[in-house]
mmCIF file with all atom_site columns, C-alpha atoms in Angstrom:
data_model
loop_
_atom_site.group_PDB
_atom_site.id
_atom_site.type_symbol
_atom_site.label_atom_id
_atom_site.label_alt_id
_atom_site.label_comp_id
_atom_site.label_asym_id
_atom_site.label_entity_id
_atom_site.label_seq_id
_atom_site.pdbx_PDB_ins_code
_atom_site.Cartn_x
_atom_site.Cartn_y
_atom_site.Cartn_z
_atom_site.occupancy
_atom_site.B_iso_or_equiv
_atom_site.pdbx_formal_charge
_atom_site.auth_seq_id
_atom_site.auth_comp_id
_atom_site.auth_asym_id
_atom_site.auth_atom_id
_atom_site.pdbx_PDB_model_num
ATOM 1   C CA . MET E 1 1   ? 30.972  38.684 25.669  1.00 53.00 ? 106 MET E CA 1
ATOM 2   C CA . VAL E 1 2   ? 29.904  35.784 23.196  1.00 52.00 ? 107 VAL E CA 1
ATOM 3   C CA . PRO E 1 3   ? 29.828  36.846 19.462  1.00 57.00 ? 108 PRO E CA 1
ATOM 4   C CA . TYR E 1 4   ? 26.829  34.668 18.670  1.00 58.00 ? 109 TYR E CA 1
ATOM 5   C CA . PRO E 1 5   ? 23.758  33.783 20.636  1.00 56.00 ? 110 PRO E CA 1
ATOM 6   C CA . PRO E 1 6   ? 23.864  30.390 22.326  1.00 57.00 ? 111 PRO E CA 1
ATOM 7   C CA . ASP E 1 7   ? 22.445  27.256 20.334  1.00 55.00 ? 112 ASP E CA 1
ATOM 8   C CA . TRP E 1 8   ? 19.277  27.260 22.266  1.00 54.00 ? 113 TRP E CA 1
ATOM 9   C CA . PHE E 1 9   ? 18.541  30.811 21.468  1.00 54.00 ? 114 PHE E CA 1
ATOM 10  C CA . CYS E 1 10  ? 19.003  30.169 17.717  1.00 54.00 ? 115 CYS E CA 1
ATOM 11  C CA . GLY E 1 11  ? 16.826  27.086 17.910  1.00 55.00 ? 116 GLY E CA 1
ATOM 12  C CA . ILE E 1 12  ? 13.915  28.832 19.598  1.00 57.00 ? 117 ILE E CA 1
ATOM 13  C CA . PHE E 1 13  ? 13.845  32.299 17.904  1.00 63.00 ? 118 PHE E CA 1
ATOM 14  C CA . MET E 1 14  ? 15.681  31.820 14.587  1.00 66.00 ? 119 MET E CA 1
ATOM 15  C CA . SER E 1 15  ? 13.864  28.735 13.163  1.00 87.00 ? 120 SER E CA 1
ATOM 16  C CA . GLN E 1 16  ? 11.674  29.199 10.112  1.00 92.00 ? 121 GLN E CA 1
ATOM 17  C CA . PRO E 1 17  ? 8.528   27.066 9.373   1.00 93.00 ? 122 PRO E CA 1
ATOM 18  C CA . ILE E 1 18  ? 8.899   24.368 6.790   1.00 94.00 ? 123 ILE E CA 1
ATOM 19  C CA . LEU E 1 19  ? 6.774   24.993 3.701   1.00 96.00 ? 124 LEU E CA 1
ATOM 20  C CA . PRO E 1 20  ? 6.119   21.775 2.141   1.00 97.00 ? 125 PRO E CA 1
ATOM 21  C CA . ASN E 1 21  ? 6.354   21.727 -1.805  1.00 98.00 ? 126 ASN E CA 1
ATOM 22  C CA . ALA E 1 22  ? 3.598   20.139 -3.872  1.00 98.00 ? 127 ALA E CA 1
ATOM 23  C CA . SER E 1 23  ? 4.997   16.631 -3.849  1.00 98.00 ? 128 SER E CA 1
ATOM 24  C CA . GLN E 1 24  ? 5.566   16.733 0.002   1.00 98.00 ? 129 GLN E CA 1
ATOM 25  C CA . LEU E 1 25  ? 2.048   18.085 0.522   1.00 98.00 ? 130 LEU E CA 1
ATOM 26  C CA . ALA E 1 26  ? 0.803   15.159 -1.452  1.00 98.00 ? 131 ALA E CA 1
ATOM 27  C CA . LEU E 1 27  ? 2.713   12.844 0.858   1.00 98.00 ? 132 LEU E CA 1
ATOM 28  C CA . LEU E 1 28  ? 1.103   14.559 3.927   1.00 98.00 ? 133 LEU E CA 1
ATOM 29  C CA . VAL E 1 29  ? -2.298  14.333 2.570   1.00 98.00 ? 134 VAL E CA 1
ATOM 30  C CA . SER E 1 30  ? -1.749  10.590 1.796   1.00 98.00 ? 135 SER E CA 1
ATOM 31  C CA . LEU E 1 31  ? -0.481  10.001 5.179   1.00 98.00 ? 136 LEU E CA 1
ATOM 32  C CA . LEU E 1 32  ? -3.684  11.814 6.559   1.00 97.00 ? 137 LEU E CA 1
ATOM 33  C CA . ILE E 1 33  ? -5.714  9.377  4.482   1.00 97.00 ? 138 ILE E CA 1
ATOM 34  C CA . GLN E 1 34  ? -3.669  6.328  5.748   1.00 97.00 ? 139 GLN E CA 1
ATOM 35  C CA . ARG E 1 35  ? -4.003  7.447  9.360   1.00 97.00 ? 140 ARG E CA 1
ATOM 36  C CA . TYR E 1 36  ? -7.845  7.889  8.858   1.00 97.00 ? 141 TYR E CA 1
ATOM 37  C CA . ILE E 1 37  ? -8.208  4.348  7.400   1.00 96.00 ? 142 ILE E CA 1
ATOM 38  C CA . THR E 1 38  ? -6.105  2.931  10.254  1.00 97.00 ? 143 THR E CA 1
ATOM 39  C CA . GLU E 1 39  ? -8.194  4.870  12.896  1.00 97.00 ? 144 GLU E CA 1
ATOM 40  C CA . ARG E 1 40  ? -11.531 3.811  11.273  1.00 96.00 ? 145 ARG E CA 1
ATOM 41  C CA . GLY E 1 41  ? -10.593 0.231  10.368  1.00 96.00 ? 146 GLY E CA 1
ATOM 42  C CA . LYS E 1 42  ? -12.202 0.609  6.974   1.00 94.00 ? 147 LYS E CA 1
ATOM 43  C CA . ASP E 1 43  ? -10.926 1.590  3.469   1.00 93.00 ? 148 ASP E CA 1
ATOM 44  C CA . ILE E 1 44  ? -12.181 4.721  1.874   1.00 95.00 ? 149 ILE E CA 1
ATOM 45  C CA . SER E 1 45  ? -12.601 5.402  -1.960  1.00 96.00 ? 150 SER E CA 1
ATOM 46  C CA . ARG E 1 46  ? -13.793 8.919  -1.702  1.00 96.00 ? 151 ARG E CA 1
ATOM 47  C CA . PHE E 1 47  ? -13.802 11.894 0.729   1.00 97.00 ? 152 PHE E CA 1
ATOM 48  C CA . ARG E 1 48  ? -13.885 15.673 1.055   1.00 97.00 ? 153 ARG E CA 1
ATOM 49  C CA . LEU E 1 49  ? -10.967 17.701 2.294   1.00 98.00 ? 154 LEU E CA 1
ATOM 50  C CA . ALA E 1 50  ? -11.584 21.342 3.333   1.00 97.00 ? 155 ALA E CA 1
ATOM 51  C CA . ARG E 1 51  ? -9.502  24.004 1.820   1.00 97.00 ? 156 ARG E CA 1
ATOM 52  C CA . ASN E 1 52  ? -8.551  25.131 5.338   1.00 96.00 ? 157 ASN E CA 1
ATOM 53  C CA . SER E 1 53  ? -7.296  21.569 6.094   1.00 97.00 ? 158 SER E CA 1
ATOM 54  C CA . LEU E 1 54  ? -5.037  21.659 3.022   1.00 98.00 ? 159 LEU E CA 1
ATOM 55  C CA . ARG E 1 55  ? -3.761  25.094 3.936   1.00 97.00 ? 160 ARG E CA 1
ATOM 56  C CA . ARG E 1 56  ? -2.921  23.928 7.479   1.00 97.00 ? 161 ARG E CA 1
ATOM 57  C CA . LEU E 1 57  ? -0.942  20.921 6.097   1.00 97.00 ? 162 LEU E CA 1
ATOM 58  C CA . ALA E 1 58  ? 0.844   23.312 3.694   1.00 97.00 ? 163 ALA E CA 1
ATOM 59  C CA . VAL E 1 59  ? 1.794   25.568 6.617   1.00 97.00 ? 164 VAL E CA 1
ATOM 60  C CA . ARG E 1 60  ? 0.505   28.559 4.801   1.00 96.00 ? 165 ARG E CA 1
ATOM 61  C CA . ALA E 1 61  ? -1.824  31.469 5.275   1.00 95.00 ? 166 ALA E CA 1
ATOM 62  C CA . ARG E 1 62  ? -2.948  31.251 1.657   1.00 95.00 ? 167 ARG E CA 1
ATOM 63  C CA . LEU E 1 63  ? -2.795  28.532 -1.001  1.00 96.00 ? 168 LEU E CA 1
ATOM 64  C CA . LYS E 1 64  ? -1.493  29.614 -4.363  1.00 97.00 ? 169 LYS E CA 1
ATOM 65  C CA . ASP E 1 65  ? -3.191  28.257 -7.425  1.00 96.00 ? 170 ASP E CA 1
ATOM 66  C CA . THR E 1 66  ? 0.163   26.804 -8.735  1.00 98.00 ? 171 THR E CA 1
ATOM 67  C CA . LEU E 1 67  ? 0.847   24.903 -5.492  1.00 98.00 ? 172 LEU E CA 1
ATOM 68  C CA . VAL E 1 68  ? -2.811  23.449 -5.643  1.00 98.00 ? 173 VAL E CA 1
ATOM 69  C CA . ASP E 1 69  ? -2.446  22.569 -9.334  1.00 98.00 ? 174 ASP E CA 1
ATOM 70  C CA . GLU E 1 70  ? 0.903   20.888 -8.737  1.00 98.00 ? 175 GLU E CA 1
ATOM 71  C CA . TRP E 1 71  ? -0.562  19.074 -5.670  1.00 98.00 ? 176 TRP E CA 1
ATOM 72  C CA . VAL E 1 72  ? -3.447  17.803 -7.685  1.00 98.00 ? 177 VAL E CA 1
ATOM 73  C CA . ASP E 1 73  ? -0.959  16.375 -10.246 1.00 98.00 ? 178 ASP E CA 1
ATOM 74  C CA . HIS E 1 74  ? 1.187   14.711 -7.579  1.00 98.00 ? 179 HIS E CA 1
ATOM 75  C CA . MET E 1 75  ? -1.985  13.177 -5.871  1.00 98.00 ? 180 MET E CA 1
ATOM 76  C CA . ALA E 1 76  ? -2.922  11.512 -9.114  1.00 98.00 ? 181 ALA E CA 1
ATOM 77  C CA . LEU E 1 77  ? 0.623   10.449 -10.343 1.00 98.00 ? 182 LEU E CA 1
ATOM 78  C CA . GLU E 1 78  ? 2.258   9.440  -7.174  1.00 98.00 ? 183 GLU E CA 1
ATOM 79  C CA . TYR E 1 79  ? -0.595  8.282  -4.866  1.00 98.00 ? 184 TYR E CA 1
ATOM 80  C CA . GLY E 1 80  ? -3.634  7.376  -7.048  1.00 97.00 ? 185 GLY E CA 1
ATOM 81  C CA . TRP E 1 81  ? -6.018  10.027 -6.046  1.00 98.00 ? 186 TRP E CA 1
ATOM 82  C CA . ILE E 1 82  ? -8.037  12.178 -8.353  1.00 97.00 ? 187 ILE E CA 1
ATOM 83  C CA . VAL E 1 83  ? -8.876  15.638 -7.061  1.00 98.00 ? 188 VAL E CA 1
ATOM 84  C CA . PHE E 1 84  ? -11.768 17.692 -7.979  1.00 97.00 ? 189 PHE E CA 1
ATOM 85  C CA . ILE E 1 85  ? -11.706 21.329 -6.895  1.00 96.00 ? 190 ILE E CA 1
ATOM 86  C CA . ASP E 1 86  ? -14.710 22.842 -5.440  1.00 94.00 ? 191 ASP E CA 1
ATOM 87  C CA . ALA E 1 87  ? -15.216 26.322 -3.779  1.00 88.00 ? 192 ALA E CA 1
ATOM 88  C CA . GLU E 1 88  ? -14.083 25.634 -0.258  1.00 91.00 ? 193 GLU E CA 1
ATOM 89  C CA . GLU E 1 89  ? -13.087 21.951 -0.386  1.00 97.00 ? 194 GLU E CA 1
ATOM 90  C CA . PHE E 1 90  ? -11.355 19.310 -2.430  1.00 98.00 ? 195 PHE E CA 1
ATOM 91  C CA . LEU E 1 91  ? -13.197 16.206 -3.535  1.00 98.00 ? 196 LEU E CA 1
ATOM 92  C CA . LEU E 1 92  ? -10.890 13.192 -3.787  1.00 98.00 ? 197 LEU E CA 1
ATOM 93  C CA . ILE E 1 93  ? -11.661 9.828  -5.295  1.00 97.00 ? 198 ILE E CA 1
ATOM 94  C CA . ARG E 1 94  ? -9.316  6.788  -5.763  1.00 97.00 ? 199 ARG E CA 1
ATOM 95  C CA . LYS E 1 95  ? -8.149  6.439  -9.173  1.00 95.00 ? 200 LYS E CA 1
ATOM 96  C CA . ASP E 1 96  ? -8.660  2.786  -9.528  1.00 95.00 ? 201 ASP E CA 1
ATOM 97  C CA . ILE E 1 97  ? -12.382 3.217  -8.789  1.00 93.00 ? 202 ILE E CA 1
ATOM 98  C CA . THR E 1 98  ? -12.919 5.143  -11.924 1.00 91.00 ? 203 THR E CA 1
ATOM 99  C CA . SER E 1 99  ? -11.877 2.004  -14.144 1.00 91.00 ? 204 SER E CA 1
ATOM 100 C CA . THR E 1 100 ? -15.492 0.710  -13.857 1.00 92.00 ? 205 THR E CA 1
ATOM 101 C CA . TRP E 1 101 ? -17.222 4.069  -14.902 1.00 92.00 ? 206 TRP E CA 1
ATOM 102 C CA . THR E 1 102 ? -19.044 4.206  -18.141 1.00 94.00 ? 207 THR E CA 1
ATOM 103 C CA . LYS E 1 103 ? -16.955 5.758  -20.845 1.00 94.00 ? 208 LYS E CA 1
ATOM 104 C CA . ILE E 1 104 ? -18.969 7.936  -23.218 1.00 95.00 ? 209 ILE E CA 1
ATOM 105 C CA . ALA E 1 105 ? -17.551 8.570  -26.893 1.00 95.00 ? 210 ALA E CA 1
ATOM 106 C CA . THR E 1 106 ? -18.218 11.886 -28.777 1.00 96.00 ? 211 THR E CA 1
ATOM 107 C CA . LYS E 1 107 ? -19.672 10.087 -31.783 1.00 96.00 ? 212 LYS E CA 1
ATOM 108 C CA . ARG E 1 108 ? -23.013 10.994 -30.477 1.00 96.00 ? 213 ARG E CA 1
ATOM 109 C CA . CYS E 1 109 ? -22.189 14.607 -31.143 1.00 96.00 ? 214 CYS E CA 1
ATOM 110 C CA . ASP E 1 110 ? -20.345 14.119 -34.546 1.00 97.00 ? 215 ASP E CA 1
ATOM 111 C CA . ASP E 1 111 ? -23.050 16.156 -36.277 1.00 97.00 ? 216 ASP E CA 1
ATOM 112 C CA . LEU E 1 112 ? -22.344 19.105 -33.893 1.00 96.00 ? 217 LEU E CA 1
ATOM 113 C CA . ILE E 1 113 ? -18.751 18.775 -34.255 1.00 97.00 ? 218 ILE E CA 1
ATOM 114 C CA . ARG E 1 114 ? -18.877 18.957 -37.920 1.00 97.00 ? 219 ARG E CA 1
ATOM 115 C CA . ARG E 1 115 ? -20.989 22.034 -37.812 1.00 97.00 ? 220 ARG E CA 1
ATOM 116 C CA . LEU E 1 116 ? -18.566 23.692 -35.295 1.00 97.00 ? 221 LEU E CA 1
ATOM 117 C CA . ARG E 1 117 ? -15.622 22.904 -37.595 1.00 97.00 ? 222 ARG E CA 1
ATOM 118 C CA . ALA E 1 118 ? -17.667 24.343 -40.517 1.00 97.00 ? 223 ALA E CA 1
ATOM 119 C CA . GLY E 1 119 ? -18.166 27.571 -38.668 1.00 97.00 ? 224 GLY E CA 1
ATOM 120 C CA . ASP E 1 120 ? -21.891 27.165 -37.998 1.00 96.00 ? 225 ASP E CA 1
ATOM 121 C CA . VAL E 1 121 ? -22.630 29.793 -35.345 1.00 93.00 ? 226 VAL E CA 1
ATOM 122 C CA . SER E 1 122 ? -26.123 28.349 -34.629 1.00 97.00 ? 227 SER E CA 1
ATOM 123 C CA . VAL E 1 123 ? -24.804 25.066 -33.306 1.00 96.00 ? 228 VAL E CA 1
ATOM 124 C CA . ILE E 1 124 ? -24.727 26.221 -29.593 1.00 97.00 ? 229 ILE E CA 1
ATOM 125 C CA . ASP E 1 125 ? -28.281 27.662 -29.848 1.00 96.00 ? 230 ASP E CA 1
ATOM 126 C CA . ASP E 1 126 ? -29.458 24.423 -31.327 1.00 96.00 ? 231 ASP E CA 1
ATOM 127 C CA . ALA E 1 127 ? -27.776 22.420 -28.566 1.00 96.00 ? 232 ALA E CA 1
ATOM 128 C CA . GLU E 1 128 ? -29.369 24.583 -25.799 1.00 96.00 ? 233 GLU E CA 1
ATOM 129 C CA . VAL E 1 129 ? -32.842 23.971 -27.464 1.00 96.00 ? 234 VAL E CA 1
ATOM 130 C CA . GLU E 1 130 ? -32.255 20.266 -27.600 1.00 96.00 ? 235 GLU E CA 1
ATOM 131 C CA . PHE E 1 131 ? -30.656 19.905 -24.202 1.00 95.00 ? 236 PHE E CA 1
ATOM 132 C CA . GLU E 1 132 ? -33.146 18.990 -21.346 1.00 93.00 ? 237 GLU E CA 1
ATOM 133 C CA . PRO E 1 133 ? -31.813 19.828 -17.930 1.00 91.00 ? 238 PRO E CA 1
ATOM 134 C CA . SER E 1 134 ? -32.363 17.435 -15.025 1.00 88.00 ? 239 SER E CA 1
ATOM 135 C CA . PRO E 1 135 ? -35.113 18.488 -12.652 1.00 87.00 ? 240 PRO E CA 1
ATOM 136 C CA . GLU E 1 136 ? -33.818 20.295 -9.566  1.00 80.00 ? 241 GLU E CA 1
ATOM 137 C CA . PRO E 1 137 ? -34.091 18.049 -6.543  1.00 72.00 ? 242 PRO E CA 1
ATOM 138 C CA . ASN E 1 138 ? -36.691 19.624 -4.256  1.00 66.00 ? 243 ASN E CA 1
ATOM 139 C CA . GLU E 1 139 ? -36.478 19.554 -0.318  1.00 58.00 ? 244 GLU E CA 1
ATOM 140 C CA . GLU E 1 140 ? -39.298 16.927 0.032   1.00 59.00 ? 245 GLU E CA 1
ATOM 141 C CA . ASP E 1 141 ? -37.180 14.263 -1.903  1.00 49.00 ? 246 ASP E CA 1
ATOM 142 C CA . GLU E 1 142 ? -34.348 14.345 0.546   1.00 47.00 ? 247 GLU E CA 1
#
């Protein structure tokens, strides 16, 4: 009688899944992007990634918020992708694309900031009165 199961038995029945950490997950997503670019033959600067797709790449039944937060950091710092979190998907944009975006300074709201610092409780009500929301797009415009 053999005291331990044969090697093939251990390999088949005893192996555990590899659960990538946030940095490794960022590498896998970046490779996914690279493979897409190669397959399509064109560069992309923005795309959507389903939460389920990230969960599959992470080899997890559920994505913990801490893993997602760390993954977002690694995507920006190591691979140059900014991630926006939406309900069921992630929106990614290449970081270098944002360098051409308009930068808005807070000087236009200095009066509001002064009032907030002074403890003026009516400042938010005044801002709500002044703010004009954009019209909702209707179905005919699309």
